[in-house]
Amino acid sequence: MKKIGFIGLGIMGKPMALNLLKAGYELTVYDVNPEPVKEAGAAGASQSASSKEVAANSEVIITMLPNSPDVEKAVLGPGGVLEGAQPGAILVDMSSIAPLVAQKVSAAAVEHGVVMLDAPVSGGQPKAVDGTLSIMVGGPQETFEAVKDILLVMGASAVLVGDVGSGNTTKLANQVIVALNIAAMSEAMVLATKAGVDPEKVYQAIRGGLAGSTVLNAKMPLALEGNFDPGFRIELHIKDLMNALDTAHEVGVPLPLASQVLEIMQALKVDGHAQDDHGGLIQFYEKLAKVEVRK
Ligand code: NAD
């Protein structure tokens, strides 16, 4: 079994790392926050003081960090992965970052004899805990085959979609679909509630029909309880939609609906909701219509 390093033990990374430990992998971990490092240590991981040290001890290095600059810092920066990695090591960046940055980091890795896959995930914290994430991978086929078993400990599926960077392009498409679904759910449920129908009954009545969706099933029960604890923070979804717009404009695609939902999320951020779950987008509509969608 390959020796694995894991960098970034946040909402997603910590349960993913714990699943690798449970599957019997030898794991070395690092996060700038010492708390989750100690927790993973208590579960059997070797604790490390830098990304460089993780890389020096690992054949496969996984990063699960917030955004492009964090990945650049942890991989390319001083004390970073490339300072410690052995030639022949594989870097799997599972963060959601800009596709062009994934390609840039990959090119730098190749110069050090390290091959990189970009392998962002969908499914959120519950699926990170269950090990049932959907993983979308960009990079060479043989590198994908070499780490597929490891990916399938964390995910129910891992699909190679193309060259490095295309994992993140796929994730951007995913995030546009999720954002628009949450906005559609919010708009519709505020309408039904203010028109006088119990939103829980509306949810039960429509969830099996064409309007039903994974997003509706994941986010509506939480909205009914007024539970907007993250999950996936609004500020991270803003990052993904900004990356989606940049990429779309570069290739000549307008995103009229995604840009509207981005501005709704921006308004929520200004209103103090940046750390809420993205399902908390419904609060924008609730404020506009002066009604709460609750049980
Ligand atoms: P998070 O902020 O909870 O976790 C990120 C972790 O990285 C934190 O523990 C932070 O301390 C650590 N970190 C930051 N910079 C570091 C560095 N230079 N070196 C070492 N550690 C560093 O974020 P998250 O929700 O776990 O998301 C991680 C990635 O996964 C993001 O790109 C996000 O968009 C994506 N994602 C999240 C979800 C979700 O539901 N939360 C779902 C799918 C994808």
Tab-separated table of C-alpha atoms and ligand atoms in Angstrom:
chain	number	residue	atom	x	y	z
A	1	MET	CA	0.000	0.000	0.000
A	2	LYS	CA	1.341	3.437	-0.952
A	3	LYS	CA	2.393	5.901	1.777
A	4	ILE	CA	0.043	8.891	1.641
A	5	GLY	CA	0.468	12.497	2.765
A	6	PHE	CA	-2.570	14.692	3.415
A	7	ILE	CA	-2.414	18.512	3.564
A	8	GLY	CA	-5.523	20.505	4.564
A	9	LEU	CA	-7.693	18.941	7.274
A	10	GLY	CA	-10.752	21.218	7.125
A	11	ILE	CA	-14.451	20.414	6.810
A	12	MET	CA	-13.713	18.080	3.867
A	13	GLY	CA	-10.077	17.075	4.308
A	14	LYS	CA	-10.352	15.755	7.858
A	15	PRO	CA	-13.038	13.120	7.183
A	16	MET	CA	-11.336	12.169	3.890
A	17	ALA	CA	-8.039	11.628	5.754
A	18	LEU	CA	-9.790	9.624	8.477
A	19	ASN	CA	-11.302	7.335	5.824
A	20	LEU	CA	-7.820	6.651	4.397
A	21	LEU	CA	-6.613	5.730	7.896
A	22	LYS	CA	-9.603	3.417	8.391
A	23	ALA	CA	-8.757	1.734	5.064
A	24	GLY	CA	-5.311	0.920	6.479
A	25	TYR	CA	-3.124	3.466	4.688
A	26	GLU	CA	-0.020	4.865	6.388
A	27	LEU	CA	-0.789	8.596	6.532
A	28	THR	CA	1.257	11.742	7.292
A	29	VAL	CA	-0.779	14.924	7.796
A	30	TYR	CA	-0.342	18.709	8.003
A	31	ASP	CA	-2.594	21.742	8.373
A	32	VAL	CA	-1.693	25.322	9.358
A	33	ASN	CA	-4.295	24.830	12.105
A	34	PRO	CA	-2.778	22.433	14.696
A	35	GLU	CA	-6.145	21.205	16.078
A	36	PRO	CA	-7.192	18.815	13.266
A	37	VAL	CA	-3.567	17.623	12.976
A	38	LYS	CA	-3.747	16.464	16.611
A	39	GLU	CA	-7.130	14.806	15.984
A	40	ALA	CA	-5.790	12.902	12.967
A	41	GLY	CA	-2.732	12.015	15.053
A	42	ALA	CA	-4.975	10.523	17.730
A	43	ALA	CA	-6.620	8.431	14.983
A	44	GLY	CA	-3.228	7.018	13.919
A	45	ALA	CA	-1.705	9.511	11.465
A	46	SER	CA	1.892	10.792	11.708
A	47	GLN	CA	1.769	14.494	12.523
A	48	SER	CA	3.959	16.811	10.520
A	49	ALA	CA	5.111	20.433	10.804
A	50	SER	CA	5.091	21.461	7.123
A	51	SER	CA	3.925	20.506	3.650
A	52	LYS	CA	7.586	19.812	2.784
A	53	GLU	CA	7.830	17.245	5.589
A	54	VAL	CA	4.583	15.559	4.495
A	55	ALA	CA	5.891	15.305	0.938
A	56	ALA	CA	9.263	13.886	2.029
A	57	ASN	CA	7.427	11.001	3.750
A	58	SER	CA	4.891	10.198	1.027
A	59	GLU	CA	4.536	8.497	-2.356
A	60	VAL	CA	1.153	10.123	-2.945
A	61	ILE	CA	0.508	13.657	-1.639
A	62	ILE	CA	-3.096	14.852	-1.384
A	63	THR	CA	-3.983	18.538	-0.913
A	64	MET	CA	-7.476	19.722	0.153
A	65	LEU	CA	-7.180	23.501	0.550
A	66	PRO	CA	-9.599	26.423	0.124
A	67	ASN	CA	-8.497	28.220	-3.066
A	68	SER	CA	-5.873	28.679	-5.797
A	69	PRO	CA	-3.439	30.871	-3.760
A	70	ASP	CA	-3.491	28.323	-0.887
A	71	VAL	CA	-2.546	25.488	-3.263
A	72	GLU	CA	0.189	27.611	-4.867
A	73	LYS	CA	1.574	28.422	-1.405
A	74	ALA	CA	1.428	24.862	-0.061
A	75	VAL	CA	2.925	23.283	-3.201
A	76	LEU	CA	5.234	25.923	-4.725
A	77	GLY	CA	6.034	28.109	-1.705
A	78	PRO	CA	8.879	27.870	0.819
A	79	GLY	CA	8.482	24.765	2.982
A	80	GLY	CA	6.077	23.489	0.334
A	81	VAL	CA	5.422	20.098	-1.285
A	82	LEU	CA	7.920	20.473	-4.120
A	83	GLU	CA	10.796	21.142	-1.689
A	84	GLY	CA	10.209	17.751	-0.059
A	85	ALA	CA	8.736	15.481	-2.736
A	86	GLN	CA	10.776	12.598	-4.143
A	87	PRO	CA	10.958	12.330	-7.961
A	88	GLY	CA	8.243	9.847	-8.987
A	89	ALA	CA	5.826	11.038	-6.319
A	90	ILE	CA	2.219	11.762	-7.313
A	91	LEU	CA	0.461	14.974	-6.237
A	92	VAL	CA	-3.359	14.813	-6.141
A	93	ASP	CA	-4.896	18.240	-5.591
A	94	MET	CA	-8.509	17.680	-4.528
A	95	SER	CA	-9.230	21.375	-3.805
A	96	SER	CA	-11.575	23.313	-6.101
A	97	ILE	CA	-9.317	25.876	-7.796
A	98	ALA	CA	-8.997	27.763	-11.105
A	99	PRO	CA	-8.200	25.330	-13.958
A	100	LEU	CA	-5.335	27.556	-15.167
A	101	VAL	CA	-3.721	27.492	-11.719
A	102	ALA	CA	-4.018	23.682	-11.666
A	103	GLN	CA	-2.116	23.630	-14.975
A	104	LYS	CA	0.517	26.056	-13.653
A	105	VAL	CA	1.109	24.021	-10.468
A	106	SER	CA	1.230	20.825	-12.529
A	107	ALA	CA	3.908	22.276	-14.851
A	108	ALA	CA	6.046	23.250	-11.832
A	109	ALA	CA	5.558	19.772	-10.334
A	110	VAL	CA	6.646	18.060	-13.562
A	111	GLU	CA	9.933	20.029	-13.427
A	112	HIS	CA	10.557	18.316	-10.059
A	113	GLY	CA	9.693	14.881	-11.454
A	114	VAL	CA	6.290	14.915	-9.737
A	115	VAL	CA	3.106	14.170	-11.720
A	116	MET	CA	-0.065	15.970	-10.679
A	117	LEU	CA	-3.745	15.161	-11.006
A	118	ASP	CA	-6.419	17.764	-10.313
A	119	ALA	CA	-9.237	15.869	-8.620
A	120	PRO	CA	-11.900	18.118	-7.081
A	121	VAL	CA	-14.920	16.571	-5.428
A	122	SER	CA	-18.653	17.025	-5.114
A	123	GLY	CA	-20.993	15.799	-2.408
A	124	GLY	CA	-20.193	17.996	0.576
A	125	GLN	CA	-19.289	17.052	4.120
A	126	PRO	CA	-21.827	14.190	4.562
A	127	LYS	CA	-20.360	12.349	1.557
A	128	ALA	CA	-16.802	13.144	2.689
A	129	VAL	CA	-17.663	11.414	5.978
A	130	ASP	CA	-19.322	8.422	4.230
A	131	GLY	CA	-16.536	8.097	1.644
A	132	THR	CA	-19.067	8.519	-1.176
A	133	LEU	CA	-17.840	11.704	-2.901
A	134	SER	CA	-17.991	12.155	-6.683
A	135	ILE	CA	-14.439	12.789	-7.867
A	136	MET	CA	-13.670	14.445	-11.231
A	137	VAL	CA	-10.092	13.939	-12.334
A	138	GLY	CA	-7.747	15.591	-14.841
A	139	GLY	CA	-4.295	14.226	-15.733
A	140	PRO	CA	-2.482	11.287	-17.351
A	141	GLN	CA	-4.396	7.978	-17.560
A	142	GLU	CA	-1.553	5.921	-16.007
A	143	THR	CA	-1.300	8.280	-13.012
A	144	PHE	CA	-5.073	8.078	-12.562
A	145	GLU	CA	-4.892	4.248	-12.626
A	146	ALA	CA	-2.036	4.331	-10.072
A	147	VAL	CA	-4.137	6.204	-7.473
A	148	LYS	CA	-7.674	5.056	-8.370
A	149	ASP	CA	-7.874	2.677	-5.383
A	150	ILE	CA	-6.974	5.550	-3.059
A	151	LEU	CA	-9.564	7.855	-4.646
A	152	LEU	CA	-12.245	5.186	-4.291
A	153	VAL	CA	-11.670	5.053	-0.511
A	154	MET	CA	-12.865	8.690	-0.415
A	155	GLY	CA	-15.379	8.579	-3.237
A	156	ALA	CA	-18.144	6.413	-4.688
A	157	SER	CA	-16.943	7.385	-8.150
A	158	ALA	CA	-13.764	8.734	-9.737
A	159	VAL	CA	-13.987	9.665	-13.418
A	160	LEU	CA	-11.032	10.746	-15.560
A	161	VAL	CA	-12.402	13.638	-17.641
A	162	GLY	CA	-9.281	14.779	-19.535
A	163	ASP	CA	-5.893	16.449	-19.131
A	164	VAL	CA	-4.806	18.261	-15.975
A	165	GLY	CA	-7.111	21.257	-15.349
A	166	SER	CA	-10.177	19.522	-16.733
A	167	GLY	CA	-11.087	18.148	-13.287
A	168	ASN	CA	-11.529	21.736	-12.134
A	169	THR	CA	-13.357	22.771	-15.308
A	170	THR	CA	-15.822	19.958	-14.583
A	171	LYS	CA	-16.123	21.152	-10.982
A	172	LEU	CA	-16.944	24.688	-12.195
A	173	ALA	CA	-19.796	23.252	-14.285
A	174	ASN	CA	-20.936	21.341	-11.193
A	175	GLN	CA	-20.886	24.498	-9.073
A	176	VAL	CA	-22.923	26.488	-11.609
A	177	ILE	CA	-25.579	23.752	-11.554
A	178	VAL	CA	-25.622	23.594	-7.730
A	179	ALA	CA	-25.788	27.404	-7.283
A	180	LEU	CA	-28.646	27.773	-9.756
A	181	ASN	CA	-30.522	24.870	-8.166
A	182	ILE	CA	-30.274	26.446	-4.709
A	183	ALA	CA	-31.469	29.789	-6.089
A	184	ALA	CA	-34.404	28.129	-7.885
A	185	MET	CA	-35.372	26.233	-4.718
A	186	SER	CA	-35.180	29.439	-2.658
A	187	GLU	CA	-37.240	31.531	-5.077
A	188	ALA	CA	-39.942	28.869	-5.377
A	189	MET	CA	-40.204	28.069	-1.673
A	190	VAL	CA	-40.475	31.725	-0.646
A	191	LEU	CA	-43.284	32.091	-3.201
A	192	ALA	CA	-45.197	29.049	-1.886
A	193	THR	CA	-44.732	30.046	1.770
A	194	LYS	CA	-45.847	33.645	1.381
A	195	ALA	CA	-48.799	32.482	-0.726
A	196	GLY	CA	-49.917	30.562	2.366
A	197	VAL	CA	-48.890	26.926	1.797
A	198	ASP	CA	-46.855	24.962	4.389
A	199	PRO	CA	-43.332	24.714	2.817
A	200	GLU	CA	-42.741	21.262	4.301
A	201	LYS	CA	-45.857	19.960	2.518
A	202	VAL	CA	-44.735	21.675	-0.715
A	203	TYR	CA	-41.373	19.888	-0.406
A	204	GLN	CA	-43.029	16.503	0.208
A	205	ALA	CA	-45.429	17.043	-2.697
A	206	ILE	CA	-42.820	17.978	-5.321
A	207	ARG	CA	-39.663	16.092	-4.375
A	208	GLY	CA	-40.599	12.959	-6.366
A	209	GLY	CA	-41.532	14.920	-9.503
A	210	LEU	CA	-39.481	16.724	-12.132
A	211	ALA	CA	-38.560	19.527	-9.712
A	212	GLY	CA	-37.013	17.012	-7.312
A	213	SER	CA	-33.212	17.039	-7.090
A	214	THR	CA	-30.225	16.067	-4.969
A	215	VAL	CA	-29.927	19.761	-4.049
A	216	LEU	CA	-33.588	19.945	-2.961
A	217	ASN	CA	-33.213	16.795	-0.816
A	218	ALA	CA	-29.976	18.020	0.780
A	219	LYS	CA	-30.843	21.679	1.376
A	220	MET	CA	-34.626	21.881	1.923
A	221	PRO	CA	-34.771	19.907	5.222
A	222	LEU	CA	-32.017	22.182	6.620
A	223	ALA	CA	-33.789	25.355	5.441
A	224	LEU	CA	-37.011	24.192	7.123
A	225	GLU	CA	-35.069	23.997	10.397
A	226	GLY	CA	-33.327	27.336	9.792
A	227	ASN	CA	-30.032	25.416	9.999
A	228	PHE	CA	-27.398	27.172	7.888
A	229	ASP	CA	-24.296	25.777	9.629
A	230	PRO	CA	-21.639	24.887	6.996
A	231	GLY	CA	-21.315	22.483	5.069
A	232	PHE	CA	-20.117	24.438	2.110
A	233	ARG	CA	-19.609	28.070	2.998
A	234	ILE	CA	-21.092	30.864	0.867
A	235	GLU	CA	-17.623	32.459	0.625
A	236	LEU	CA	-16.280	29.273	-1.009
A	237	HIS	CA	-19.153	29.200	-3.497
A	238	ILE	CA	-18.414	32.858	-4.351
A	239	LYS	CA	-14.828	31.730	-5.108
A	240	ASP	CA	-16.092	28.949	-7.403
A	241	LEU	CA	-18.490	31.235	-9.301
A	242	MET	CA	-15.750	33.862	-9.723
A	243	ASN	CA	-13.501	31.121	-11.165
A	244	ALA	CA	-16.403	29.964	-13.384
A	245	LEU	CA	-16.942	33.504	-14.734
A	246	ASP	CA	-13.204	34.051	-15.357
A	247	THR	CA	-12.933	30.746	-17.215
A	248	ALA	CA	-16.173	31.359	-19.154
A	249	HIS	CA	-15.076	34.821	-20.251
A	250	GLU	CA	-11.691	33.485	-21.301
A	251	VAL	CA	-13.249	30.891	-23.615
A	252	GLY	CA	-16.006	33.252	-24.815
A	253	VAL	CA	-19.078	32.036	-22.910
A	254	PRO	CA	-21.533	34.395	-21.157
A	255	LEU	CA	-22.996	33.096	-17.859
A	256	PRO	CA	-26.085	35.296	-17.322
A	257	LEU	CA	-27.681	33.215	-14.541
A	258	ALA	CA	-24.487	32.307	-12.645
A	259	SER	CA	-23.508	35.985	-12.512
A	260	GLN	CA	-26.880	36.863	-10.922
A	261	VAL	CA	-26.525	34.168	-8.270
A	262	LEU	CA	-22.949	35.331	-7.625
A	263	GLU	CA	-24.294	38.815	-6.821
A	264	ILE	CA	-26.958	37.314	-4.522
A	265	MET	CA	-24.158	35.502	-2.661
A	266	GLN	CA	-22.142	38.723	-2.593
A	267	ALA	CA	-25.112	40.548	-1.013
A	268	LEU	CA	-25.361	37.809	1.632
A	269	LYS	CA	-21.632	38.146	2.338
A	270	VAL	CA	-22.017	41.913	2.871
A	271	ASP	CA	-24.965	41.112	5.146
A	272	GLY	CA	-22.745	38.921	7.394
A	273	HIS	CA	-23.573	35.467	5.953
A	274	ALA	CA	-20.216	34.565	4.300
A	275	GLN	CA	-19.670	31.683	6.742
A	276	ASP	CA	-23.196	30.247	6.359
A	277	ASP	CA	-23.828	27.115	4.315
A	278	HIS	CA	-24.686	27.913	0.676
A	279	GLY	CA	-28.197	26.579	1.421
A	280	GLY	CA	-28.482	29.819	3.448
A	281	LEU	CA	-28.935	31.616	0.106
A	282	ILE	CA	-32.663	31.310	0.832
A	283	GLN	CA	-32.203	34.067	3.445
A	284	PHE	CA	-31.721	36.605	0.622
A	285	TYR	CA	-35.179	35.798	-0.751
A	286	GLU	CA	-36.693	35.649	2.742
A	287	LYS	CA	-35.455	39.166	3.426
A	288	LEU	CA	-36.782	40.487	0.098
A	289	ALA	CA	-40.225	38.965	0.629
A	290	LYS	CA	-40.352	39.390	4.429
A	291	VAL	CA	-41.257	35.766	5.083
A	292	GLU	CA	-39.417	32.763	6.589
A	293	VAL	CA	-39.552	29.301	5.044
A	294	ARG	CA	-39.714	27.214	8.229
A	295	LYS	CA	-41.563	24.210	9.657
B	1	NAD	P1	-11.943	24.444	4.976
B	1	NAD	O1	-11.644	25.905	4.980
B	1	NAD	O2	-12.851	23.864	6.002
B	1	NAD	O3	-10.563	23.602	5.019
B	1	NAD	C1	-9.358	24.030	4.448
B	1	NAD	C2	-8.220	23.658	5.382
B	1	NAD	O4	-6.980	24.018	4.758
B	1	NAD	C3	-8.273	24.409	6.718
B	1	NAD	O5	-8.195	23.470	7.776
B	1	NAD	C4	-7.053	25.341	6.678
B	1	NAD	O6	-6.476	25.561	7.945
B	1	NAD	C5	-6.116	24.557	5.763
B	1	NAD	N1	-5.089	25.360	5.096
B	1	NAD	C6	-5.234	26.552	4.446
B	1	NAD	N2	-4.060	26.930	3.906
B	1	NAD	C7	-3.158	25.964	4.196
B	1	NAD	C8	-1.780	25.775	3.892
B	1	NAD	N3	-1.102	26.668	3.162
B	1	NAD	N4	-1.170	24.653	4.360
B	1	NAD	C9	-1.841	23.742	5.103
B	1	NAD	N5	-3.156	23.863	5.415
B	1	NAD	C10	-3.806	24.958	4.968
B	1	NAD	O7	-12.513	24.144	3.504
B	1	NAD	P2	-13.336	22.848	3.009
B	1	NAD	O8	-14.802	23.133	3.118
B	1	NAD	O9	-12.746	21.615	3.600
B	1	NAD	O10	-13.016	22.908	1.436
B	1	NAD	C11	-11.751	22.519	0.893
B	1	NAD	C12	-11.866	22.538	-0.625
B	1	NAD	O11	-12.882	21.603	-1.047
B	1	NAD	C13	-12.296	23.917	-1.202
B	1	NAD	O12	-11.623	24.147	-2.412
B	1	NAD	C14	-13.785	23.748	-1.424
B	1	NAD	O13	-14.272	24.607	-2.439
B	1	NAD	C15	-13.866	22.269	-1.800
B	1	NAD	N6	-15.151	21.616	-1.532
B	1	NAD	C16	-15.802	21.822	-0.342
B	1	NAD	C17	-17.032	21.189	-0.119
B	1	NAD	C18	-17.819	21.410	1.163
B	1	NAD	O14	-19.002	21.028	1.201
B	1	NAD	N7	-17.231	21.982	2.202
B	1	NAD	C19	-17.582	20.345	-1.084
B	1	NAD	C20	-16.864	20.111	-2.266
B	1	NAD	C21	-15.641	20.761	-2.472
